[in-house]
Coordinates of C-alpha atoms in Angstrom, one line a residue:
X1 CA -7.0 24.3 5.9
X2 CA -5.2 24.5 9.3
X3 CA -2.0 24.5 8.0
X4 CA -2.4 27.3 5.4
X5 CA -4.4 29.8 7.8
X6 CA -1.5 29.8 9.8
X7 CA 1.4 29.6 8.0
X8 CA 0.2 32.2 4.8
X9 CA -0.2 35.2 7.1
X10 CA 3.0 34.9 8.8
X11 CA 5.0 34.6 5.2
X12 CA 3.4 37.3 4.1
X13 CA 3.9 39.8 7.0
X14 CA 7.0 38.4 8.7
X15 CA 10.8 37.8 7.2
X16 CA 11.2 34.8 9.6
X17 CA 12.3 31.3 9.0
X18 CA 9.8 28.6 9.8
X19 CA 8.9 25.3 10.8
X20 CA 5.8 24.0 10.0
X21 CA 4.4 20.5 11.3
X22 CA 1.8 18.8 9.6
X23 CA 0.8 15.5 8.0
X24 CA 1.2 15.3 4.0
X25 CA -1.7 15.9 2.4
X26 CA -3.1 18.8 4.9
X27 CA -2.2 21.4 1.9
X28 CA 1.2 22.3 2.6
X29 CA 2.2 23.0 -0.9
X30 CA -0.9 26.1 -0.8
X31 CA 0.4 27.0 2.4
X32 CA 3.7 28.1 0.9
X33 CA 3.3 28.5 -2.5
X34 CA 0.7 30.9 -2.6
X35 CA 2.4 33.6 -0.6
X36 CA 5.6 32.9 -2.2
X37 CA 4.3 33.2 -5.4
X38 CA 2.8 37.0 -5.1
X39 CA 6.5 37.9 -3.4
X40 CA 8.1 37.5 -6.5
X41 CA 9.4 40.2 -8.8
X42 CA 7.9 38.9 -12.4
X43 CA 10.5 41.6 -14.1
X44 CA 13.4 39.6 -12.6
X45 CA 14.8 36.4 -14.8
X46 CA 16.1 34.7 -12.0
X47 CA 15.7 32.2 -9.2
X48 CA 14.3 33.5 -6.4
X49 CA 12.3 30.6 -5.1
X50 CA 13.9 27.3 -4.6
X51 CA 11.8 24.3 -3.3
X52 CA 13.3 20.8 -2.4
X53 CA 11.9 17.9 -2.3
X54 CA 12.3 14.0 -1.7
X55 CA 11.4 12.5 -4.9
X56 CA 10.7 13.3 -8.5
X57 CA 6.9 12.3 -8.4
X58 CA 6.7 14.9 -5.5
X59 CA 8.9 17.5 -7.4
X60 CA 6.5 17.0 -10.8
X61 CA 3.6 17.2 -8.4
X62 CA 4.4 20.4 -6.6
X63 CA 5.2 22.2 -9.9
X64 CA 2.1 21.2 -11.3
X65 CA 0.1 23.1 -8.3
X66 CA 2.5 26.0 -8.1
X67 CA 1.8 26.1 -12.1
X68 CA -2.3 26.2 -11.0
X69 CA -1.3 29.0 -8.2
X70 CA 0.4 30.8 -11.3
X71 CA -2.1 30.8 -13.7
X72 CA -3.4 34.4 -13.6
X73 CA -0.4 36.0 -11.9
X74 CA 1.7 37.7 -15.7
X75 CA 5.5 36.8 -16.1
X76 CA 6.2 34.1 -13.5
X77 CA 8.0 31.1 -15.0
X78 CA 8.4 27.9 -13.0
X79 CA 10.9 24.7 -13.8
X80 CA 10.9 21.6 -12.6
X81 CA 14.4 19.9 -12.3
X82 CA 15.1 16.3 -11.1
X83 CA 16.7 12.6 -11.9
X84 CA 15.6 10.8 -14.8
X85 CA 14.6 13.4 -17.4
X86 CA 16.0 15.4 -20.5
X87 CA 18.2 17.4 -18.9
X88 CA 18.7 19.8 -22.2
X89 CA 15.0 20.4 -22.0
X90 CA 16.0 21.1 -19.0
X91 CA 18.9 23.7 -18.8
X92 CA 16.8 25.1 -21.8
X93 CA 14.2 26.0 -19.2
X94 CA 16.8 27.7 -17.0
X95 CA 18.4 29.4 -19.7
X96 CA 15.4 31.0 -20.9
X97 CA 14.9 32.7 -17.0
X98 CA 13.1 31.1 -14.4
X99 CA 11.6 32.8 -11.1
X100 CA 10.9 29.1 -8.9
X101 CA 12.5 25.9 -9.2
X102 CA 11.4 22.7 -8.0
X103 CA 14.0 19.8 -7.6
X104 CA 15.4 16.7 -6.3
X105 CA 18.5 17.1 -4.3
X106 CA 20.5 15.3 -6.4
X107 CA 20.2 16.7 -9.8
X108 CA 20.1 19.9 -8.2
X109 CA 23.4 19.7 -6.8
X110 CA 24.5 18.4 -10.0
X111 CA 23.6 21.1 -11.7
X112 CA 24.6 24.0 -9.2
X113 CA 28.0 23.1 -8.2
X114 CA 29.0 20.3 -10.9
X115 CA 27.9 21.8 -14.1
X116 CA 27.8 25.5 -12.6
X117 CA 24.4 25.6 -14.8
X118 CA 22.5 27.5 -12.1
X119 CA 23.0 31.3 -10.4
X120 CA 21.4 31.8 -7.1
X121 CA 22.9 34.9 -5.9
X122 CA 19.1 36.6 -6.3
X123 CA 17.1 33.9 -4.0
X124 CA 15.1 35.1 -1.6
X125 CA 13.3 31.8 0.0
X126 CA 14.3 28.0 0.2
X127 CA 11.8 25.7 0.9
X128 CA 13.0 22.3 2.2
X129 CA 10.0 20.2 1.5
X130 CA 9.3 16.7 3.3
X131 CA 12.5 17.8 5.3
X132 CA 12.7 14.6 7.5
X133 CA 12.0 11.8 4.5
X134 CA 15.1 13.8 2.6
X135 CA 17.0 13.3 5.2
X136 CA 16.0 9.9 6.2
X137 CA 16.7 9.1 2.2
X138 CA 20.3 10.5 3.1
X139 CA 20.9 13.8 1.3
X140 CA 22.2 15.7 3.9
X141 CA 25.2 15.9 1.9
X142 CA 23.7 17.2 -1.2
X143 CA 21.7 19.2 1.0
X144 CA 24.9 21.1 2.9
X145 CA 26.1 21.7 -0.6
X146 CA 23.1 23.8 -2.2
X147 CA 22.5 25.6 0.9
X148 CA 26.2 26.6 0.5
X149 CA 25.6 28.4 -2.5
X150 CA 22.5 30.6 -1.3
X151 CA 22.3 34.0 0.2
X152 CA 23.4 34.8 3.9
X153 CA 19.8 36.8 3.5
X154 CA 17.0 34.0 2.0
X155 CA 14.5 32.9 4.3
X156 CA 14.3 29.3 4.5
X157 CA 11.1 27.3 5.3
X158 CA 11.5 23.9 6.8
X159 CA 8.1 21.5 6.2
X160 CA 7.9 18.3 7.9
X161 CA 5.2 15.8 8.6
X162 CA 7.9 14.3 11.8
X163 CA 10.5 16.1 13.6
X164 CA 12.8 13.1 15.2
X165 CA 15.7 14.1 17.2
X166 CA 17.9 13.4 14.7
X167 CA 17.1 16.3 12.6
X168 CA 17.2 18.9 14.5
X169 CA 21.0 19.9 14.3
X170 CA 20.6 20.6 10.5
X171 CA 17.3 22.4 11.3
X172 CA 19.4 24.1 13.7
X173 CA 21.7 24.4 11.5
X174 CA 20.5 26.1 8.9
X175 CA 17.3 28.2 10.1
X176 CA 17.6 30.8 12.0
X177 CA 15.4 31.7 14.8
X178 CA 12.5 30.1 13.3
X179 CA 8.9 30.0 14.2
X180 CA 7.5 27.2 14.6
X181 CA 3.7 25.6 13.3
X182 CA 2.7 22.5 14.6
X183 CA -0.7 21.2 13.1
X184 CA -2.2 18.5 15.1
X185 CA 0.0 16.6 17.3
X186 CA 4.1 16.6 16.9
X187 CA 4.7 13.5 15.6
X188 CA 0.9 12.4 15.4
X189 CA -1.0 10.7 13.0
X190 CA -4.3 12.2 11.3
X191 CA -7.2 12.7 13.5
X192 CA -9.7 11.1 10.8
X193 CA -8.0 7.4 10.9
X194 CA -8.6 4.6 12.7
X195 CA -6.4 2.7 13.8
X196 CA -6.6 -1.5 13.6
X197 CA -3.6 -4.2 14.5
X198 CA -4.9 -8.1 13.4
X199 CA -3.0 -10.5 15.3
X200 CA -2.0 -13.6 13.6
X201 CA 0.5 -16.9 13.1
X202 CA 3.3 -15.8 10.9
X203 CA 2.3 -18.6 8.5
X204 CA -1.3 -16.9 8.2
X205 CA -0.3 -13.7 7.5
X206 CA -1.0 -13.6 3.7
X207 CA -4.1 -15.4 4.5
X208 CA -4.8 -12.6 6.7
X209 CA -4.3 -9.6 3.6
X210 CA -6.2 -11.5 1.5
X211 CA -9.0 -11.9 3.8
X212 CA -8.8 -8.1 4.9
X213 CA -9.3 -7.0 1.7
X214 CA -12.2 -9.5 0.8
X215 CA -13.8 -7.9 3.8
X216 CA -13.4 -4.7 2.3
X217 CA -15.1 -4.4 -1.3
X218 CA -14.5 -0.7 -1.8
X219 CA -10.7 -0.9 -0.6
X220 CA -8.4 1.1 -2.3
X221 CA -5.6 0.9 -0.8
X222 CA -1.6 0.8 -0.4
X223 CA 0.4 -2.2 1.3
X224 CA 3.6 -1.6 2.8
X225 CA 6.3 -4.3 2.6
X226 CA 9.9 -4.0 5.1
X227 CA 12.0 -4.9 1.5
X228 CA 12.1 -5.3 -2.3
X229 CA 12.4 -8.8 -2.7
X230 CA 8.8 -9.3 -0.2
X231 CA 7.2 -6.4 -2.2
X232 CA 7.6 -8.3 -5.7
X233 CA 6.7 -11.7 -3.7
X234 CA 3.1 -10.3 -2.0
X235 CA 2.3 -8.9 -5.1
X236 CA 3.0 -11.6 -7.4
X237 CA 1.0 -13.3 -4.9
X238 CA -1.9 -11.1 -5.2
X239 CA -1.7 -11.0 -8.9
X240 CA -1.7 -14.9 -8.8
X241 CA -4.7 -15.3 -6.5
X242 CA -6.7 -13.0 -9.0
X243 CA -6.3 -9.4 -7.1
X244 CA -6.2 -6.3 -8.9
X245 CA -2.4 -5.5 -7.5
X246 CA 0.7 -4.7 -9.0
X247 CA 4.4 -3.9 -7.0
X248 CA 6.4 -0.4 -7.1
X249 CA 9.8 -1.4 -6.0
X250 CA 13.5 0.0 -6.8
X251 CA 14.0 -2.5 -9.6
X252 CA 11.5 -1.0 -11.8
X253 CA 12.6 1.6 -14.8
X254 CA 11.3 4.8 -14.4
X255 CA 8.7 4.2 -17.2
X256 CA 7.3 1.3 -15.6
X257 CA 7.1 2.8 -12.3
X258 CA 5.2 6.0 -13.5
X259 CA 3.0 3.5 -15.9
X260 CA 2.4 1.5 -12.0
X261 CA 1.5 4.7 -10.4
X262 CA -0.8 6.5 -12.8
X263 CA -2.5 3.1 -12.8
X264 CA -3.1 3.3 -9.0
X265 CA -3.6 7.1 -9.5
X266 CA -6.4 6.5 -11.7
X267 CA -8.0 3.7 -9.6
X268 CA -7.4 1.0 -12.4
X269 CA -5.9 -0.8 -9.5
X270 CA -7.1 -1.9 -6.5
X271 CA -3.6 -2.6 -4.3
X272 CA 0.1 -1.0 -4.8
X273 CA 2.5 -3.3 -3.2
X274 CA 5.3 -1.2 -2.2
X275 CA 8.5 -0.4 0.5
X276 CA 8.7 3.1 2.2
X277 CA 11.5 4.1 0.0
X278 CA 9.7 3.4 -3.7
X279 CA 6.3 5.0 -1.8
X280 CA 8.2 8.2 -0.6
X281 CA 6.8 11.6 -2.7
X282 CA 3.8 9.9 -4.0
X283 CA 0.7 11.3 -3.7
X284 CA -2.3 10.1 -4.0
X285 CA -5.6 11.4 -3.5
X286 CA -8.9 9.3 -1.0
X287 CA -6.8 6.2 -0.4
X288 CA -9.4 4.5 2.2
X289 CA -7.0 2.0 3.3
X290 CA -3.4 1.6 4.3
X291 CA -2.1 -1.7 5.6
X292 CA 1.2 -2.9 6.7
X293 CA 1.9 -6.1 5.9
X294 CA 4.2 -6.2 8.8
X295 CA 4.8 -4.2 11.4
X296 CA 6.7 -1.0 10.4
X297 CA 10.6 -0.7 12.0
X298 CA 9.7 3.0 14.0
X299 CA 7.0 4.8 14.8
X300 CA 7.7 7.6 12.5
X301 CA 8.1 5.1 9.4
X302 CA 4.2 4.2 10.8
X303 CA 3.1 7.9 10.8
X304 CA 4.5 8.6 7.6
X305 CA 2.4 5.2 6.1
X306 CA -1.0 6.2 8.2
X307 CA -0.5 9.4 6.7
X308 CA -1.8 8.7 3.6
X309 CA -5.1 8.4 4.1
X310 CA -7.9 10.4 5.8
X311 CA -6.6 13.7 4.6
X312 CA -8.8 16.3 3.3
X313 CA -11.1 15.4 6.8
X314 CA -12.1 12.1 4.7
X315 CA -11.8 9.2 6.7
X316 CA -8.7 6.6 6.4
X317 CA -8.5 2.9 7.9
X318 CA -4.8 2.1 9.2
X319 CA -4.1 -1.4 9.4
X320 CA -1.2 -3.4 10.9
X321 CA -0.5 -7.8 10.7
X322 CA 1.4 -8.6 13.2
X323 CA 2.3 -11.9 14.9
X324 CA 2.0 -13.4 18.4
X325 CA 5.8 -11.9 19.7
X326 CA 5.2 -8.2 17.9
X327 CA 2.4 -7.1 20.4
X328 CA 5.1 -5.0 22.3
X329 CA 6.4 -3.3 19.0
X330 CA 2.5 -1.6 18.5
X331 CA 2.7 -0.1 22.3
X332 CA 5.6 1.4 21.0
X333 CA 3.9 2.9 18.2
X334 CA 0.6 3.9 20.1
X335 CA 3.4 5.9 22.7
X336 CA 4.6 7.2 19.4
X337 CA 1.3 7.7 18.0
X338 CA -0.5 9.1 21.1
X339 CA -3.4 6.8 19.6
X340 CA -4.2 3.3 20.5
X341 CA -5.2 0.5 18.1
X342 CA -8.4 -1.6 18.0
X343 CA -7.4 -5.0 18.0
X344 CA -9.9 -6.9 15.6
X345 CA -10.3 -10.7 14.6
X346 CA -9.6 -11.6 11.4
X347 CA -13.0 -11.8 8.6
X348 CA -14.0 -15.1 9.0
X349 CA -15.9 -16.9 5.6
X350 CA -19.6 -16.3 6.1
X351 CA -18.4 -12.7 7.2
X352 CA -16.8 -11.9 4.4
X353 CA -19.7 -13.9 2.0
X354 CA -21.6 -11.6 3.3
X355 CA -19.9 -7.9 3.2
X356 CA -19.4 -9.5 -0.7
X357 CA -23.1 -10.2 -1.2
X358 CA -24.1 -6.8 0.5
X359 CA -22.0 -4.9 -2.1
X360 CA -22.9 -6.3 -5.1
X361 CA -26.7 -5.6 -3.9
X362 CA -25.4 -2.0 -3.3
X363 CA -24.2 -2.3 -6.6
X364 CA -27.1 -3.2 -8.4
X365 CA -28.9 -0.6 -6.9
X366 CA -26.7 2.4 -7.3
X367 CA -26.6 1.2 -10.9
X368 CA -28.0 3.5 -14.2
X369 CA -29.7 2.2 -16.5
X370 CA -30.3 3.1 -19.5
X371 CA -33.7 2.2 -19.8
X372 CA -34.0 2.9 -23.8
X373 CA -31.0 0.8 -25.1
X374 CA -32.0 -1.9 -22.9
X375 CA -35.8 -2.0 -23.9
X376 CA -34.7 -3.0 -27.4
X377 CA -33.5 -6.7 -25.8
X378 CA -36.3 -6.7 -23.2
X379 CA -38.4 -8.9 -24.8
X380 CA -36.0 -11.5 -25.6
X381 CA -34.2 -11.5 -22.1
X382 CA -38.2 -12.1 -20.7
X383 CA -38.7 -14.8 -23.1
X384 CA -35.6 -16.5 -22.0
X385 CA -35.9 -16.5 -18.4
X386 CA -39.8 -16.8 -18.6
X387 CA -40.6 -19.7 -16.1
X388 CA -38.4 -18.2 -13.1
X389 CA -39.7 -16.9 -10.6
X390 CA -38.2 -13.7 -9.1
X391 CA -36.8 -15.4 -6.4
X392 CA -35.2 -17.8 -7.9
X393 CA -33.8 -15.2 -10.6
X394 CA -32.2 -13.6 -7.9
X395 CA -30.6 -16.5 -6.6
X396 CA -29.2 -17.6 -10.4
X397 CA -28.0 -13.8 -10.5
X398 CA -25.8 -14.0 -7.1
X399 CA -24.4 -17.2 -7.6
X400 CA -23.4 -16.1 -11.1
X401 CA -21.3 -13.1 -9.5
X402 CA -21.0 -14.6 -6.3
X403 CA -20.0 -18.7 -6.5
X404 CA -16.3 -17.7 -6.7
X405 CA -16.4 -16.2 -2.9
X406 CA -19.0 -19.2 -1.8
X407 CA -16.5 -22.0 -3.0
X408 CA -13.5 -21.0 -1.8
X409 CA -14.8 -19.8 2.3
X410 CA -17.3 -22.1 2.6
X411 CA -14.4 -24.5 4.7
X412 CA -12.7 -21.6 5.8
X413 CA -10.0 -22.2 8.7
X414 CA -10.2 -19.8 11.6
X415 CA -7.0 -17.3 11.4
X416 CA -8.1 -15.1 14.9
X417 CA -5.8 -15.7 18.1
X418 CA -6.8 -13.7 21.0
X419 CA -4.9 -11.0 22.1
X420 CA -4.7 -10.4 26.1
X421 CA -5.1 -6.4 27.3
X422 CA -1.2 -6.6 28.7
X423 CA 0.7 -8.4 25.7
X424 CA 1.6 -11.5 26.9
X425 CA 1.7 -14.3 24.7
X426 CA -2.1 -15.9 24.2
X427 CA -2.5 -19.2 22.8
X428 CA -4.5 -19.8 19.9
X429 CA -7.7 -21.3 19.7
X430 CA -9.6 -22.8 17.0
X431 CA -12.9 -20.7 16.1
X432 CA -16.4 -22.1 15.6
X433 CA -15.2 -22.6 11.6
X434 CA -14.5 -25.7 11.6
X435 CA -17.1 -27.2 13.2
X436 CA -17.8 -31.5 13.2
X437 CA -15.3 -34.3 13.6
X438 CA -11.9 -34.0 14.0
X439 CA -10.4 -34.1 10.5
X440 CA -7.1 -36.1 9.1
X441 CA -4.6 -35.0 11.5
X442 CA -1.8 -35.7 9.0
X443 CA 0.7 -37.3 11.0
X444 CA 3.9 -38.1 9.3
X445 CA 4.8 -41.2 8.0
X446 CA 7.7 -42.5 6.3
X447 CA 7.5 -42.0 2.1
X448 CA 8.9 -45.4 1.6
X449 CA 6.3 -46.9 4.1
X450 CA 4.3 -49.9 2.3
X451 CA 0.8 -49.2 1.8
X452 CA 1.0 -45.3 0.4
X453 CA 1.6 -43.6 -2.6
X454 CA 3.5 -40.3 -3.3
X455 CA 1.7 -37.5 -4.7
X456 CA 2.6 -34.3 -6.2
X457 CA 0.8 -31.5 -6.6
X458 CA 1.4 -28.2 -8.3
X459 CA 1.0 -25.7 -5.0
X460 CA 3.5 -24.7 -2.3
X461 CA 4.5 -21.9 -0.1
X462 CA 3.8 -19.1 -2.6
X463 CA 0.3 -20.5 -3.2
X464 CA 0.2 -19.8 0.9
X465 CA -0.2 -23.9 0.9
X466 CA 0.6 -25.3 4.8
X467 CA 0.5 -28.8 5.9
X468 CA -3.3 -28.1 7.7
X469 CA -4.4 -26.5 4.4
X470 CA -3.2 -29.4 1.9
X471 CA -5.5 -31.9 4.8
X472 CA -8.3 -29.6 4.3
X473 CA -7.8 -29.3 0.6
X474 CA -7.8 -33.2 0.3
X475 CA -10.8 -33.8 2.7
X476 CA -12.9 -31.2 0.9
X477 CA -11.7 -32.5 -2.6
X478 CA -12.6 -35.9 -1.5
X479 CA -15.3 -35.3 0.8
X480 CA -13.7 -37.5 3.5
X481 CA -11.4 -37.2 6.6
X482 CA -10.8 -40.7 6.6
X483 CA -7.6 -40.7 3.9
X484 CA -4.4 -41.1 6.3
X485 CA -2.1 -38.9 4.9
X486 CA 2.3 -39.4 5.7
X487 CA 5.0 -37.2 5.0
X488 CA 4.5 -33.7 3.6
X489 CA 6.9 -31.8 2.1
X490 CA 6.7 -28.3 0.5
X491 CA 8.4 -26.5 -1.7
X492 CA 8.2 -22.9 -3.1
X493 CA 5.8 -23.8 -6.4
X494 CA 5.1 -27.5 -5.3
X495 CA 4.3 -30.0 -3.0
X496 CA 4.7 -33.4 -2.1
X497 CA 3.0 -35.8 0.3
X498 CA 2.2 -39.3 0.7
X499 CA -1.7 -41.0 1.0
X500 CA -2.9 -44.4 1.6
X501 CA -2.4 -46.1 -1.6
X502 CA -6.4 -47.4 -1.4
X503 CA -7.5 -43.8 -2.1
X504 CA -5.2 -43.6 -5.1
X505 CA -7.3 -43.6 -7.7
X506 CA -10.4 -41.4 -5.9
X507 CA -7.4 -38.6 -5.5
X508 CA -6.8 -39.0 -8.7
X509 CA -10.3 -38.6 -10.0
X510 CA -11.8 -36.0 -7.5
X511 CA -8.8 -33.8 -8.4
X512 CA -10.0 -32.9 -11.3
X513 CA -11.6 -29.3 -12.0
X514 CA -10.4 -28.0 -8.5
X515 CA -8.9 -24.6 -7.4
X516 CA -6.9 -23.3 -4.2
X517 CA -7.0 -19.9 -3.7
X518 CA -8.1 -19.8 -7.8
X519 CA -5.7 -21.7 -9.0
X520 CA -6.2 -24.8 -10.7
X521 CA -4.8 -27.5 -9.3
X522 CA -2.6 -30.3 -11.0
X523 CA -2.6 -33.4 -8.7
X524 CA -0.4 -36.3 -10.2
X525 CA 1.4 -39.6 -9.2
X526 CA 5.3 -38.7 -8.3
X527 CA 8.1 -39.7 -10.0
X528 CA 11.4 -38.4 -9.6
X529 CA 11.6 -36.8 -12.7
X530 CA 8.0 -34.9 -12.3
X531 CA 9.6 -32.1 -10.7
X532 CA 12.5 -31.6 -12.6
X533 CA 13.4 -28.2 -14.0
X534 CA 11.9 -26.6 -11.1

């Protein structure tokens, strides 16, 4: 790797300080760790290598591959120290004489210049891992304070996938003289993604994730939310319209977070719904897609995100949703960037039908089968289906995978607004999904009006239920666009609207057995009491 054929030379030949550039995931850790690791005196009980880092998940993930680098080297003894665990287990570990540590700012100050548990008169190196995202996380105080307590004489190596302005007084701070290694483009993202922006109404934009990763059958992926409270709500969304998804967020105990992110880790889910700060130190191997949900607040908060996939020279889609008034805020990240983004319509339904259909084919033929175990029920699986031609069995077999996907695009609305080369504001257009007459318009009418009756209905903004899809729902429940509908009102888990009173009982009745966004839908007459408790 670039990073390491550079970098392990120079710590092995030169005493300098250093600063080395390079996205996460290009094999830092080797970089230093395996040069660090044959410097070290194995008859010495003492620190002599400290590494810091953001997060615990990074800290237990770099001592687990400096433990790998270890394995045939006789006497070196490496501990892991950070929030959130035993901390006897730990200072047991320390007592017993340790050569590297690995740890989170905070419980390493803690334990250096609160509890006085730690000696570091014999280090040689620090390593300030992720050195921008520690920062950015604000432990430059904890940081001043351990660099304090080490040696005039250590080396200290300063790894960063960014290197704003802001940082450089403490890098200037605290290193001195340092060479610096910069691979691939300061401030750049990786050279193996691609980089897509989907334009879209605001009100779409969940529309627009869910039809993105429709699109994509093999996605496996990460999407980034700007705060907590939108992570839970996206994901709970997700979860709700039958994705494979779950949310890492700050409110989460540490069991369930590292329950969330061996889950993801071991692909048993599809989607992590997450903020920059929850997502900062995790690693995760080949994810083929990262997509923010909205557009990220800096361009190094973008790098850091695209940054997760295509490493290892595998390649990595970047995806941003942004609205019609954000245009200007991706030319500030593509100046950032020094890449520019494809601007791409959003999947319409048959597209997306058919990128489904085309990867469950793939699927059935990539399939093994185990031909003895399945001869035994041969006979009786022919007997059954005798009279089918193979045609016709292949139709039966789609639809049985595939009806889901058929139902719910087959009236798909058209979500693409086209985006002019300069960023001025386009207008949208309707696409050619919507084709025929023009349907119920929904014009508002009074509730109390003679000659309608109130509805409600069990579907509201968290269902991603508008005004125009509640029409469409109606028209295609009914199978008419001649129902005049009045006054709409939604709510978070609800909706209610008024219809002409002659179409009462046909609501009613073609209501039943229907889903929105896989759902199932509860369509009833209002009262005032029907949405009480809610």
């Amino acid at each position: 790797m670039p990073i390491q054929e550079q970098v392990i030379p120079l710590l092995l030949n030169s005493a300098r300080d250093v600063i080395g550039l390079a996205q996460t995931g290009t094999g830092k850790t080797g970089a230093f760790g395996l040069p660090l690791l044959q410097m070290i005196n194995p008859e010495l009980k003492a620190p002599q290598v400290l590494i810091l880092s953001p997060t615990r998940e990074l800290c237990i993930q770099l001592g687990a591959e400096l433990v790998k680098f270890a394995h045939y080297l006789q006497g070196i003894t490496i501990a892991t120290i950070y929030g959130g665990d035993d901390m006897q287990r730990q200072l047991l570990a320390l007592r017993n004489g340790v050569q590297v540590i690995v740890a989170t700012p905070g419980r390493m100050n803690d334990l250096l210049n609160k509890r006085k548990k730690i000696d570091l008169r014999g280090l040689q190196t620090v390593v300030l891992d992720e050195a921008d995202e520690m920062l950015k996380m604000g432990f430059q105080e904890e940081l001043d304070a351990i660099l304090e307590q080490t040696p005039q004489s250590k080396r200290t190596l300063f790894f960063s996938a960014t290197m704003p302005p802001e940082i450089l007084p403490f890098a200037n701070n605290y290193l001195k003289d340092p060479l610096k290694i910069c691979v691939g483009s300061s401030n750049s993202g990786a050279d193996c993604v691609e980089h897509y922006c989907y334009c879209v109404r605001s009100e779409d934009r969940f529309l627009a994730l869910k039809r993105i990763v429709d699109a994509n059958p093999d996605l496996y992926g990460m999407v980034f939310c700007r705060t907590r409270d939108e992570t839970k709500e996206i994901a709970d969304r997700l979860i709700a319209s039958g994705y494979n998804a779950e949310a890492l967020h700050g409110d989460l105990a540490q069991a369930q977070r590292e329950l969330v992110i061996n889950k993801f880790r071991l692909r048993n889910l599809q989607l992590l719904v997450t903020t920059d700060v929850a997502a900062r130190g995790l690693d995760i191997k080949d994810i083929s897609h990262v997509i923010n949900y909205n557009v990220p607040e800096d361009g190094n908060s973008y790098i850091h995100r695209s940054g997760r996939t295509g490493r290892a020279g595998k390649a990595g889609i970047s995806i941003v949703i942004i609205n019609l008034k954000e245009q200007f805020k991706i030319r500030r990240i593509e100046a950032k960037l020094r890449k520019t983004f494809t601007f791409l319509a959003v999947p319409g339904g048959k597209e997306i039908c058919e990128k489904q259909l085309l990867h469950l084919v793939d699927r059935l033929q990539r399939i093994d089968v185990d031909h003895q175990e399945i001869d035994k029920f041969l006979p009786a699986i022919l007997e059954k289906l005798q009279g089918l031609d193979p045609q016709d069995l292949i139709k039966r077999f789609v639809s049985l995978e595939f009806n889901r996907f058929l139902e719910y695009y087959k009236d798909s609305t058209d979500l693409r607004i086209p985006v002019v080369p300069n960023g001025e504001r386009p207008t949208f257009q309707p696409g050619k999904e919507t084709p025929g007459p023009k349907r119920n318009t929904g014009k508002l009418r009074s509730g109390g009006e003679e000659g309608f009756t109130r509805f409600h209905i069990n579907l509201g903004h968290y269902d991603n239920l508008t005004p125009r899809e509640l029409i469409s729902l109606i028209n295609r429940c009914t199978r008419s666009s001649n129902i005049t509908i009045g006054k709409i009102e939604l709510r978070k888990d609800q909706a209610i609207f008024d219809a002409d009173e002659r179409f009462q009982a046909k609501l009613l009745a073609d209501f039943q057995k229907i889903e929105f966004n896989r759902k199932k839908v509860a369509l009833r007459i209002y009262t005032p009491t029907s949405t009480a408790g809610r």
